[in-house]
Short mmCIF file of C-alpha atoms in Angstrom, two decimals:
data_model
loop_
_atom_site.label_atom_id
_atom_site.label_comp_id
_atom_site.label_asym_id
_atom_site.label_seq_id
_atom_site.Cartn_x
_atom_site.Cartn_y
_atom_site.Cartn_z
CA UNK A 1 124.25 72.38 93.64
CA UNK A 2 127.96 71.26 93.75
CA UNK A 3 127.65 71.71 89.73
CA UNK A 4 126.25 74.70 90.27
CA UNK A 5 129.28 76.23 92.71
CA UNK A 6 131.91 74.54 90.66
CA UNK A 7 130.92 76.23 87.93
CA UNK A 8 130.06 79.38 89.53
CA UNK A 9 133.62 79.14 91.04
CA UNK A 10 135.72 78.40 87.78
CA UNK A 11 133.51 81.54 85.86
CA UNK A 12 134.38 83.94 88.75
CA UNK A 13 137.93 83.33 88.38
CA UNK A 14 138.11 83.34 84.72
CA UNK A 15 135.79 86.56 85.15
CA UNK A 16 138.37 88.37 87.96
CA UNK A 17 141.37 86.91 85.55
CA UNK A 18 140.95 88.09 82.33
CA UNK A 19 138.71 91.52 83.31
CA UNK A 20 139.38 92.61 86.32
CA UNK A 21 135.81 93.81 87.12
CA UNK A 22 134.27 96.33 89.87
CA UNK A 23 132.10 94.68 91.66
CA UNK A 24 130.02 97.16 93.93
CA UNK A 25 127.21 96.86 96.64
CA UNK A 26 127.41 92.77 97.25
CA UNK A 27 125.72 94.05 100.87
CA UNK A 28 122.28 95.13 99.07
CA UNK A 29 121.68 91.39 97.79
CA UNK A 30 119.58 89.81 100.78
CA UNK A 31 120.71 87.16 102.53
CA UNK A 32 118.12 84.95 102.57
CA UNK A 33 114.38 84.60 101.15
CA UNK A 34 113.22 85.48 97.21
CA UNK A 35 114.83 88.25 95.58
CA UNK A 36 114.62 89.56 92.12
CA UNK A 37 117.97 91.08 90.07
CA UNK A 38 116.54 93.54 87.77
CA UNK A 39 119.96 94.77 85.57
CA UNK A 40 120.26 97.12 82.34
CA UNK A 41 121.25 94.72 79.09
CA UNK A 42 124.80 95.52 77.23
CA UNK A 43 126.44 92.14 76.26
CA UNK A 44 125.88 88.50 75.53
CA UNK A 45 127.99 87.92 78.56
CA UNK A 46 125.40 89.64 81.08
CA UNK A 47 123.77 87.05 82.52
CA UNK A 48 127.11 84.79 83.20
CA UNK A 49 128.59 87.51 84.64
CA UNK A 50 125.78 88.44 87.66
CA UNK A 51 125.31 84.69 87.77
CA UNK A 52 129.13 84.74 88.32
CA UNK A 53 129.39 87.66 90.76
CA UNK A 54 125.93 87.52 92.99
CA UNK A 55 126.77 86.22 96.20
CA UNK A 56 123.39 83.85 95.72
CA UNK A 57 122.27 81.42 93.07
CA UNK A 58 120.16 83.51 90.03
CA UNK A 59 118.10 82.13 87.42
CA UNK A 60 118.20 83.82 84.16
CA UNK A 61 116.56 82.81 81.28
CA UNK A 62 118.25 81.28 77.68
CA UNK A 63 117.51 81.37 74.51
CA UNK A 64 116.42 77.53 73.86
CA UNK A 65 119.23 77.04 71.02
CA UNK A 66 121.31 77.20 73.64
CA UNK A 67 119.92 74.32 75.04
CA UNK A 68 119.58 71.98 71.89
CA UNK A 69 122.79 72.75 69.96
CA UNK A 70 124.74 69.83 68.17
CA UNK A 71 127.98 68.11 68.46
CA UNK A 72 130.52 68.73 71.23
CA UNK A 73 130.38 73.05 71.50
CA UNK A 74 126.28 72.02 71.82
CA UNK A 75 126.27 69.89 74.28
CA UNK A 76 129.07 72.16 76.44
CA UNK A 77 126.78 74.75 75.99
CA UNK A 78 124.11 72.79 77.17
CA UNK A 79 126.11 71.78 80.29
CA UNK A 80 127.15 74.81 80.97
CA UNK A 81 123.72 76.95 80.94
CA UNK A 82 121.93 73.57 82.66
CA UNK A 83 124.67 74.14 85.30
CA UNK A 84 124.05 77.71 86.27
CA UNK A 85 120.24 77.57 86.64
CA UNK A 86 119.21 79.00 83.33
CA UNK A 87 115.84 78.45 82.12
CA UNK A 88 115.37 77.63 78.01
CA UNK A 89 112.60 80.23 76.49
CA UNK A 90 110.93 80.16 72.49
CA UNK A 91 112.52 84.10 72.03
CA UNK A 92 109.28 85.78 70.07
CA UNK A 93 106.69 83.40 71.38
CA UNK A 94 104.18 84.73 73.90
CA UNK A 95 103.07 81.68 75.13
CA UNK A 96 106.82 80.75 75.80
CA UNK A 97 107.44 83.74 77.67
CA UNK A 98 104.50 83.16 80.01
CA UNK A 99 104.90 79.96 80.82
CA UNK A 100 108.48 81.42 81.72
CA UNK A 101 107.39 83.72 83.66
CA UNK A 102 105.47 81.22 85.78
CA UNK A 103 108.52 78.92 86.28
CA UNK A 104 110.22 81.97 87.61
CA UNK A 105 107.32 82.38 90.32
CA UNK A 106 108.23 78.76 91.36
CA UNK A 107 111.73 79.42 91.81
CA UNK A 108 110.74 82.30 94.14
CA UNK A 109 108.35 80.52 95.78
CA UNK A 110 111.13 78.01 97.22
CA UNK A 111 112.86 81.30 98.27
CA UNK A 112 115.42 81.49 95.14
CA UNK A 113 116.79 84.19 93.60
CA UNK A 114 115.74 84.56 89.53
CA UNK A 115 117.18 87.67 86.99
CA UNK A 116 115.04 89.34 84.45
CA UNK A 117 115.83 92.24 81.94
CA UNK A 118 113.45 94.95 82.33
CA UNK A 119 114.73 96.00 78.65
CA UNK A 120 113.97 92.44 77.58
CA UNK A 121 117.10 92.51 75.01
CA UNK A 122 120.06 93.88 74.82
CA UNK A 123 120.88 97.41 74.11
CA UNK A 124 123.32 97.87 71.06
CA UNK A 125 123.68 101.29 71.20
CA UNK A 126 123.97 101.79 74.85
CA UNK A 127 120.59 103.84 75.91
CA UNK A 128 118.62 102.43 78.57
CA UNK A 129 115.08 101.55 77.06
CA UNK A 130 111.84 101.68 78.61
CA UNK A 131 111.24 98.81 80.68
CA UNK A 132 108.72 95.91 79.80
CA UNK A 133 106.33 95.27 82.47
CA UNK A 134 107.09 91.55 83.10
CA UNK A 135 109.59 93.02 85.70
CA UNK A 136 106.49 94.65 87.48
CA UNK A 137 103.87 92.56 87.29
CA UNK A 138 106.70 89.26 89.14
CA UNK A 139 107.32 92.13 91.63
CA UNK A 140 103.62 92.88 92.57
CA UNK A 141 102.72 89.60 92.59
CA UNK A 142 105.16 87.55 94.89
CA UNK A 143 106.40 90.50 96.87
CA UNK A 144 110.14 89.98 96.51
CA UNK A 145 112.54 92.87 96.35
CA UNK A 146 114.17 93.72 93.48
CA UNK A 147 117.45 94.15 93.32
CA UNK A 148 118.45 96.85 90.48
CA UNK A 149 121.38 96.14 88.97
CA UNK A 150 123.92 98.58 87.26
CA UNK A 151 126.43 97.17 84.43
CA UNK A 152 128.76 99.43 82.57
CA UNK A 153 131.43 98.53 79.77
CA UNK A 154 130.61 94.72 79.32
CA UNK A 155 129.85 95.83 75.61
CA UNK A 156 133.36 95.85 75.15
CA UNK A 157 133.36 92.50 75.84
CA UNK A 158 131.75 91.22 73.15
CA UNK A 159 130.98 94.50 70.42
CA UNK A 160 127.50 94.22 68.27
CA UNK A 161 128.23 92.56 65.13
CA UNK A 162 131.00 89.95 66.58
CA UNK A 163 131.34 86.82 67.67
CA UNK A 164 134.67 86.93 69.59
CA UNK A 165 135.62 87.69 73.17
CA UNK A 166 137.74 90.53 74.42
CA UNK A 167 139.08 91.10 77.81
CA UNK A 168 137.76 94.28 78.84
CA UNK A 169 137.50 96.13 82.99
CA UNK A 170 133.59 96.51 83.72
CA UNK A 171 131.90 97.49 86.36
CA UNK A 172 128.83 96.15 88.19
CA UNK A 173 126.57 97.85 90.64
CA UNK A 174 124.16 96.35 93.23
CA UNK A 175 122.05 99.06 93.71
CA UNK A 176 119.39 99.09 97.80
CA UNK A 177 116.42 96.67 97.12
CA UNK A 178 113.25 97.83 95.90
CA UNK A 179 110.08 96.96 97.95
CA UNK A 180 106.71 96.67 96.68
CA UNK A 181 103.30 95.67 98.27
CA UNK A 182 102.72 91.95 97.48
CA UNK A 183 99.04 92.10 95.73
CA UNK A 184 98.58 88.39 94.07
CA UNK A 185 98.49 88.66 90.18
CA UNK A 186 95.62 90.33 90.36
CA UNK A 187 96.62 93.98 89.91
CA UNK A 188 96.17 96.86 87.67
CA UNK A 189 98.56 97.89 84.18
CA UNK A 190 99.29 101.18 85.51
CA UNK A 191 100.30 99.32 88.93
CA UNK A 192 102.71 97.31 86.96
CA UNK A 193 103.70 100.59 85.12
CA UNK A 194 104.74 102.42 88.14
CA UNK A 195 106.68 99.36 89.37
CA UNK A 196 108.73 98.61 86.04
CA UNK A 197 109.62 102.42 86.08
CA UNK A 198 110.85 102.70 89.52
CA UNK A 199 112.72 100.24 88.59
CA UNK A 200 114.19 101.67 85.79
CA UNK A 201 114.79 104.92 87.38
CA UNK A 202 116.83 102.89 89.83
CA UNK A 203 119.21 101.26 87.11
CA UNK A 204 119.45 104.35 85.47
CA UNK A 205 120.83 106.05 88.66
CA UNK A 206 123.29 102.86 88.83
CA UNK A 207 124.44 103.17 85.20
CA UNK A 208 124.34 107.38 83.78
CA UNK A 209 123.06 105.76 80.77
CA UNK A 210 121.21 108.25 78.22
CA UNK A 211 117.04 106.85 78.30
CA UNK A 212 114.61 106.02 75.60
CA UNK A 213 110.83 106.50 76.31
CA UNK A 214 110.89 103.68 73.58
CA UNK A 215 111.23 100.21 73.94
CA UNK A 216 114.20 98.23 72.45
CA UNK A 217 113.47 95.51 69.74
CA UNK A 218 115.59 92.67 68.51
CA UNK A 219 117.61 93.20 65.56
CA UNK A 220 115.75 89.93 64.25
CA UNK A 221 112.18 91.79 64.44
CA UNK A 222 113.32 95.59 63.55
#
């Protein structure tokens, strides 16, 4: 953990430095017990950032290249994503995402807080896509609120296409918690439905983005 808030720490102040960032609703993140950040996908950056600015630890996953990069930039990389909590996934590989899924259920279970993208990647255009339902189906079956998050302008950060940084004002929303009957993994597609799209209704009031009824794929897969 010291890692973890030393790192935590040194982002958040490189963060506040260099983009001076809204940061709104802190007060809708409980407290205590498992909770579940649910925020709309703009920027490589995404994930450090609400890792960076949620007043509790959050587990997001990583590609697994980040993870098994070479020479000194890998193993910094390594360090860094080790030291905020981020779990490695296969991107494209259904078993991989699964067995994600279920490590994410363990971190909830000891009453930690993980992140997911309802959109699943990020959006290069800057529409909000239909949600994927792995978003519902962790909600219905441990019961822990999701928090929907709202992030506008971090695409500035880093545009589509580039591999550089630029210091850019964004603004992040943390919009009420979302509460949904605990039923076991044992529930319905349609439940899981309704759940991903209240969800996505939520971030959508947090952001004004434009909506697709379609879901966003990777550039890799398109």
């Amino acid at each position: 953990m010291a890692l973890y808030d030393m790192t935590r720490v040194l982002t958040r102040g490189t963060i506040a430095t260099l983009c001076r960032p809204t940061v709104e609703g802190l007060a809708n993140v409980p407290v205590d017990g498992p909770f579940i950040v649910a925020p709309n996908h703009l920027s490589f950056f995404d994930s450090v950032i609400v890792q960076a600015l949620t007043p509790r630890p959050v587990s997001f996953f990583a590609k697994a290249e980040y993870f098994t990069g070479k020479g000194l930039k890998g193993k910094a990389m390594k360090t860094f994503f080790e030291a905020v909590h981020s779990i490695p996934v296969e991107r494209g590989e259904q078993a991989a995402s699964v067995q994600a899924l279920k490590t994410l259920l363990d971190i909830l279970g000891h009453g930690d807080g993980v992140g997911i993208y309802p959109e699943g990647t990020r959006s290069r255009d800057g529409i909000l896509y239909r949600g994927r339902t792995g978003v519902g189906w962790l909600a219905l079956t441990t019961g822990a609120p999701v928090v929907p998050v709202g992030i506008v302008g971090t695409e500035k950060l880093q545009p589509a296409g580039k591999n550089t940084f630029r210091p850019a004002k964004f603004t992040l929303r943390f919009g009420k918690p979302l509460y949904f009957d605990k039923t076991g993994p044992d529930h319905s597609l349609p439940a899981r439905r309704h759940v991903t799209d209240s969800i996505m209704d939520a971030i959508a009031e947090l952001t004004g983005q434009q909506r697709s009824p379609k879901y966003n794929q990777s550039p890799s897969i398109e």
